[in-house]
Each structure stands twice: as structure tokens, then as C-alpha cells.
Amino acid sequence: MRTLLSTVLAGLCAGSLLVACGPGSAGDRAWERGDLEQAIAHYQACAELEPERRLRLARALSGTGQHEAAAVELAAVPQGAWTPDGFMAQGLLSMAAGLPAAAAQAFATGARLGGDAALWVNHCGALLAAGTPDASICAEALMRAPQDPAAMLGLAASALAEDNRVVVERTLGNLLISPEVTEIHVLEAARIFVVLGDGASACDAFVQAGGGGVEGGRACAAVGRRDLAMQILEPLAEQPQAAFMLGTMALERALAQVMQGERERDAADAWRRFRACADHFAQDPNWHNNTGRLHALDGEEQLAELAFRRAMELDPAAPYPPLNLARLLEARGERHESALLLERVSELGGLTAAIAGLDLARRARAEGRLEEAVARARAVLEGCSGEQAGACMVESCVVLATMLAATEPEQAVVLLERAAEIGGPGVAVRLRAEPDLELLGGDERYASIVGASP
């Protein structure tokens, strides 16, 4: 963002022609048509430069990355005689020096002196870089440069900081269809969508920008668009992050496969990817957790347990390793430690806590403690919140409905209607896989949910 919003657009920098001839006049003409390199060459060819031209030269030099030369020209003119071009040059030099607050002050001064739209755009960007975004400044910048993608990005980013989602979405929508937009602008828009929590739009924007590398692959994978994610990541497979994500997607495919041959093929692909990045992720709990899941899929319980325990050592607060270990131990009949692990995860919050709570509810039911099981499932449902609240509520409603189907069928159907409303058509497949819900087969409302006849 800082790079984008500190770029000088020379076409916006036109000012009145100076009265002179020779190289100075040629420099003015080059400046007017936006040819910074020619303007610099002509101005530097002058034996003497008036202050206004010298400040233009300083701005052109700073705008093309020639910071030391720009500073020399700027120092030759007393600050009291600086034009907006001088303050633009000073602002760009401050940005290059990592001083965005000082840059913002310089850009603001130049704007107040009647400078062009680029000063407003850069003022907006400098405030963002300084951590003091101001949507009103950025809105003014966009009014003065309505087609400038940098101004649009500045307004979107500052509105995001002020939690104004409507302005963010509208501004980014206009940016993505702007005739002046570049891949760099679209990449920045994609990153704003990620922070906004709009994964689908982030994925679309990364694709529009040519993929977005690992960032783009991650964004697309996060919203379930795995085919797109693989297209983005496969050319980057030698990069550890890309290899890890490709391995994780192969693992998920293997876990979802019904046919043994397909499952073995996907598992082998996952192993290949994970081994390729093993050295890079030796201290990463996620890598050990995923290899543990692969070992478990391959029936290698001891290796799976070792991997999960290693992940827990590396990050005691990570929720998935103890959850996976608890399920592994449960399957082996080691119920005491499994229960302790589930209780531990259930206190961490988030979706994994909900999953652990529902596992404990199922266990209580299996052991004949139905009242406790229902209470646990209700507590999970009531506690669903945050970004994954929808998934939490769907699973909680389904689990709770399986417990109530025999004794409170009407309440069970109400819960399933809620699950279908939140989760969409895919919930029907989930419901048809629950034997306990077959008791509701004669209910018309339940039949409409699962797409069957009562």
C-alpha cells in the first residue's frame, strides 16, 4: 500500500509555464506532457534554475527514485519559498526514509497551497502508512482524482480501518472495473478483501491479478475453490508454503475419498508434498498435525500419535493436534486421556472447541447420560460465535436433533430446519447420513428438508 500510494503520477503535476527559453522551456514542455525523464534532463542542462523549476526538478527526481539528487535540489531553495511541488518532493523523500507521519504533513501542506490531486492521494496514503487513516482525506483525494486507482485503494483501506464495510465494498467494486487499474492495484484490493473477511471476492481479485502467488492460492483454498487454488499453486510447488498447501489439499481429498484406490493416490500425493517441505516446517505444529492425520489414514496409529504429540509440544495452545489425538485415543479405547484432551480443547473457543464439545456430548449419550449429552450440545449451540458461527450452529443443531429425534421430534425438526437455513442444500446430504434421524422420516417438514417423500 505504501508503495502504491506514494507514487507520483506525473500527468497530474501540470502547472503554469515559466517565462524563459532554452532548456528551461523544453523542460516545462516535457513536464506538461508528463515526460519526467526528459523534464529532468532539460532542467539539469540549465546553467541557472528559477526556484519554481528547481522544485519541479526535485519532485521529478524524488518521483523517479533519485532521492539524493532530489534532496540536493530541494535544499537549494529556502522552505519559505517552496511551492506545492517542493512539498511533494519532501513528502516523497520522507516516505522513502520510512517517515510516513512527516510525509503526511508535507503532502498536506502542499495540498493546502493549492497543489494538484496527487498531493491529496499521497496524503491519504501517508496517513495509512503512519497508522492514522482518515477516510475524509481519502474521500477528498478520490473526488479530486476520481479515476485514480491509488485514491480508490486509499479510501477503501481507510474505510476498512473505520469499519465502514459499505464504503469498502463499493470503492473496491469501482476499482476492479476502472480502466486505469493495474495488477498491482488489484493485488492490493485482494488483500483488503482478505482483511474484510470476504474470501470469495479476495479469490476473484487474486485471479484477476494473475493469481497472486501463495496469497492467492491460500485465499481460494480457504473458500473451497480448490481447483483454482491448485492452478495458482502448482507452478509454485517448489516453494515450501505452496508445497504445504498443495499437500494439505491432497490430504483433504484423500480423507473425502470413498474408493480405496483414489484415496491411496491422493494420500501418496500429500506425502510427496509434505516431504518436499519437511525441512522448512520442522518446527511448525501444522505440518506435524497434518502428517499425523496422514499416518492415521494409513493405519499407522503409533506414528500418528507421535506426530500429534510433537505438534502439541511445539504449540500447546493449538487446538487441532489435541483434538485429533483425542479421537485417535478414543478409537483405541483409551477413553480417560481422550476425555481430558477433549475437555482441554472445549475450553479454547472457536470451531474446534465446538467440535470437542459435541464429541463429549456424543460420548455422554453413548454412555447413557442423555440429559448431560443434551445439555452439552445445547451449550455448544448457544456459544456459537465469530467467523465460523455458521458451521458451528449447523453441526450443533444436527447433533442435538439426533439426540431429540426419539423423544422430542418436533423440536428436532425445528433444529434441522435451522441447520438447513444456515447451511444450505448441502445439509440434506449430512442429514441422510444420520441413522438416528430416520425416525423423522414420516414428518412432512423433515421430508422437505432432505428432499424425500414422507
Coordinates of N, CA, C and O in Angstrom, one line a residue, residues 39-109:
A39 N 12.0 16.0 -18.7 CA 12.0 17.2 -17.9 C 13.2 17.3 -17.1 O 13.9 18.3 -17.0
I40 N 13.6 16.2 -16.4 CA 14.8 16.2 -15.6 C 16.1 16.5 -16.5 O 16.9 17.4 -16.1
A41 N 16.2 15.9 -17.6 CA 17.3 16.1 -18.5 C 17.4 17.6 -18.9 O 18.5 18.2 -18.8
H42 N 16.3 18.2 -19.3 CA 16.3 19.6 -19.7 C 16.6 20.5 -18.5 O 17.4 21.5 -18.7
Y43 N 16.0 20.3 -17.4 CA 16.2 21.2 -16.2 C 17.7 21.1 -15.8 O 18.3 22.1 -15.4
Q44 N 18.2 19.9 -15.8 CA 19.6 19.8 -15.4 C 20.6 20.4 -16.3 O 21.7 20.7 -16.0
A45 N 20.1 20.6 -17.6 CA 21.0 21.2 -18.6 C 21.1 22.8 -18.4 O 21.9 23.4 -19.1
C46 N 20.2 23.3 -17.6 CA 20.1 24.8 -17.4 C 21.3 25.2 -16.5 O 21.6 24.6 -15.5
A47 N 21.9 26.3 -16.9 CA 23.0 26.9 -16.1 C 22.4 27.4 -14.8 O 23.0 27.3 -13.7
E48 N 21.3 28.0 -14.9 CA 20.6 28.6 -13.7 C 19.1 28.1 -13.7 O 18.5 28.0 -14.8
L49 N 18.6 27.8 -12.6 CA 17.2 27.4 -12.5 C 16.5 28.3 -11.5 O 16.9 28.5 -10.4
E50 N 15.3 28.8 -11.9 CA 14.5 29.6 -11.0 C 14.0 28.6 -9.9 O 13.9 27.4 -10.1
P51 N 13.6 29.1 -8.8 CA 13.2 28.3 -7.7 C 12.0 27.3 -8.1 O 12.0 26.2 -7.7
E52 N 11.0 27.9 -8.9 CA 9.9 27.0 -9.2 C 10.3 25.8 -10.0 O 9.9 24.7 -9.8
R53 N 11.2 26.1 -11.0 CA 11.7 25.0 -11.8 C 12.6 24.0 -11.0 O 12.5 22.8 -11.2
R54 N 13.3 24.5 -10.1 CA 14.2 23.7 -9.3 C 13.3 22.8 -8.4 O 13.7 21.6 -8.2
L55 N 12.2 23.3 -7.9 CA 11.3 22.5 -7.1 C 10.6 21.4 -7.9 O 10.4 20.3 -7.5
R56 N 10.3 21.8 -9.2 CA 9.8 20.8 -10.1 C 10.8 19.7 -10.3 O 10.5 18.5 -10.3
L57 N 12.0 20.1 -10.5 CA 13.1 19.1 -10.7 C 13.2 18.2 -9.5 O 13.4 17.0 -9.6
A58 N 13.2 18.8 -8.3 CA 13.2 18.0 -7.1 C 12.1 17.0 -7.0 O 12.3 15.8 -6.7
R59 N 10.9 17.4 -7.4 CA 9.7 16.5 -7.4 C 9.9 15.4 -8.4 O 9.7 14.2 -8.1
A60 N 10.4 15.7 -9.6 CA 10.6 14.7 -10.6 C 11.7 13.7 -10.2 O 11.5 12.5 -10.4
L61 N 12.8 14.2 -9.6 CA 13.8 13.3 -9.2 C 13.3 12.4 -8.1 O 13.6 11.2 -8.1
S62 N 12.6 12.9 -7.1 CA 12.1 12.1 -6.0 C 11.1 11.1 -6.5 O 11.0 9.9 -6.0
G63 N 10.3 11.5 -7.5 CA 9.3 10.6 -8.0 C 9.9 9.5 -8.9 O 9.2 8.5 -9.1
T64 N 11.1 9.6 -9.3 CA 11.7 8.6 -10.1 C 12.8 7.8 -9.3 O 13.6 7.1 -9.8
G65 N 12.8 8.0 -8.0 CA 13.7 7.3 -7.1 C 15.1 7.9 -6.9 O 15.9 7.2 -6.3
Q66 N 15.3 9.0 -7.5 CA 16.7 9.6 -7.4 C 16.7 10.6 -6.1 O 16.7 11.8 -6.2
H67 N 16.6 9.9 -5.0 CA 16.4 10.7 -3.7 C 17.5 11.6 -3.3 O 17.3 12.7 -2.9
E68 N 18.7 11.2 -3.5 CA 19.9 12.0 -3.1 C 19.9 13.3 -3.9 O 20.1 14.4 -3.4
A69 N 19.7 13.1 -5.2 CA 19.7 14.3 -6.1 C 18.6 15.2 -5.8 O 18.7 16.4 -5.9
A70 N 17.4 14.6 -5.5 CA 16.2 15.4 -5.2 C 16.5 16.3 -3.9 O 16.1 17.4 -3.8
A71 N 17.1 15.6 -2.9 CA 17.4 16.3 -1.7 C 18.3 17.5 -1.9 O 18.1 18.6 -1.3
V72 N 19.3 17.4 -2.8 CA 20.2 18.5 -3.1 C 19.4 19.7 -3.7 O 19.6 20.8 -3.3
E73 N 18.6 19.4 -4.7 CA 17.8 20.4 -5.3 C 16.8 21.1 -4.3 O 16.7 22.3 -4.3
L74 N 16.2 20.3 -3.5 CA 15.3 20.8 -2.5 C 16.0 21.8 -1.5 O 15.4 22.8 -1.1
A75 N 17.2 21.4 -1.1 CA 17.9 22.2 -0.1 C 18.4 23.5 -0.7 O 18.7 24.4 0.1
A76 N 18.4 23.6 -2.0 CA 18.9 24.9 -2.6 C 17.8 26.0 -2.6 O 18.1 27.1 -2.9
V77 N 16.6 25.6 -2.2 CA 15.5 26.6 -2.1 C 15.0 26.7 -0.7 O 14.7 25.7 0.0
P78 N 15.0 27.9 -0.1 CA 14.5 28.1 1.3 C 13.1 27.6 1.4 O 12.3 27.7 0.5
Q79 N 12.8 26.9 2.5 CA 11.5 26.3 2.7 C 10.4 27.3 2.6 O 9.3 27.0 2.1
G80 N 10.6 28.5 3.0 CA 9.6 29.5 2.9 C 9.2 29.8 1.5 O 8.1 30.4 1.2
A81 N 10.0 29.4 0.5 CA 9.7 29.7 -0.9 C 9.2 28.4 -1.6 O 9.1 28.4 -2.9
W82 N 9.0 27.4 -0.9 CA 8.6 26.1 -1.6 C 7.2 26.3 -2.1 O 6.3 26.8 -1.5
T83 N 7.0 25.7 -3.3 CA 5.7 25.6 -4.0 C 5.2 24.2 -3.6 O 5.8 23.4 -2.9
P84 N 3.9 23.9 -4.0 CA 3.4 22.5 -3.8 C 4.3 21.4 -4.3 O 4.4 20.4 -3.7
D85 N 5.0 21.7 -5.4 CA 6.0 20.7 -5.9 C 7.1 20.4 -4.9 O 7.5 19.3 -4.7
G86 N 7.5 21.4 -4.2 CA 8.6 21.2 -3.2 C 8.1 20.4 -2.1 O 8.8 19.5 -1.6
F87 N 6.8 20.6 -1.6 CA 6.3 19.8 -0.5 C 6.0 18.4 -1.0 O 6.2 17.4 -0.2
M88 N 5.7 18.2 -2.3 CA 5.5 16.9 -2.8 C 6.9 16.1 -2.7 O 6.9 15.0 -2.3
A89 N 7.9 16.8 -3.2 CA 9.2 16.2 -3.1 C 9.6 15.8 -1.7 O 10.1 14.7 -1.5
Q90 N 9.4 16.8 -0.8 CA 9.7 16.5 0.6 C 8.9 15.3 1.1 O 9.5 14.4 1.9
G91 N 7.7 15.2 0.8 CA 6.8 14.1 1.2 C 7.3 12.8 0.7 O 7.4 11.8 1.4
L92 N 7.7 12.8 -0.6 CA 8.2 11.5 -1.2 C 9.5 11.1 -0.5 O 9.8 9.9 -0.3
L93 N 10.4 12.1 -0.2 CA 11.7 11.8 0.4 C 11.4 11.2 1.8 O 12.1 10.3 2.3
S94 N 10.4 11.8 2.5 CA 10.1 11.3 3.9 C 9.6 9.9 3.8 O 9.9 9.0 4.6
M95 N 8.7 9.6 2.8 CA 8.2 8.2 2.6 C 9.4 7.2 2.4 O 9.4 6.2 3.0
A96 N 10.3 7.7 1.5 CA 11.4 6.8 1.2 C 12.3 6.5 2.4 O 12.9 5.5 2.6
A97 N 12.3 7.5 3.3 CA 13.1 7.4 4.6 C 12.4 6.6 5.7 O 12.9 6.5 6.8
G98 N 11.1 6.2 5.4 CA 10.4 5.5 6.4 C 9.7 6.4 7.4 O 9.6 6.0 8.6
L99 N 9.4 7.6 7.0 CA 8.8 8.6 8.0 C 7.5 9.0 7.4 O 7.3 10.2 7.0
P100 N 6.5 8.2 7.5 CA 5.2 8.5 6.9 C 4.4 9.6 7.5 O 3.7 10.4 6.9
A101 N 4.6 9.8 8.8 CA 3.9 10.9 9.5 C 4.5 12.3 9.0 O 3.7 13.2 8.7
A102 N 5.8 12.4 8.9 CA 6.4 13.6 8.3 C 6.0 13.8 6.8 O 5.7 14.9 6.4
A103 N 5.9 12.7 6.1 CA 5.4 12.7 4.7 C 4.0 13.3 4.7 O 3.7 14.1 3.8
A104 N 3.1 12.8 5.5 CA 1.7 13.2 5.5 C 1.6 14.7 5.8 O 0.8 15.4 5.1
Q105 N 2.5 15.2 6.7 CA 2.5 16.7 6.9 C 2.9 17.5 5.7 O 2.3 18.5 5.4
A106 N 3.9 17.0 5.0 CA 4.4 17.7 3.8 C 3.4 17.7 2.7 O 3.1 18.7 2.1
F107 N 2.7 16.5 2.5 CA 1.7 16.4 1.5 C 0.5 17.3 1.8 O 0.0 18.0 0.9
A108 N 0.1 17.3 3.1 CA -1.0 18.2 3.5 C -0.7 19.6 3.2 O -1.5 20.4 2.8
T109 N 0.5 20.1 3.5 CA 0.9 21.5 3.3 C 0.9 21.8 1.8 O 0.3 22.9 1.5

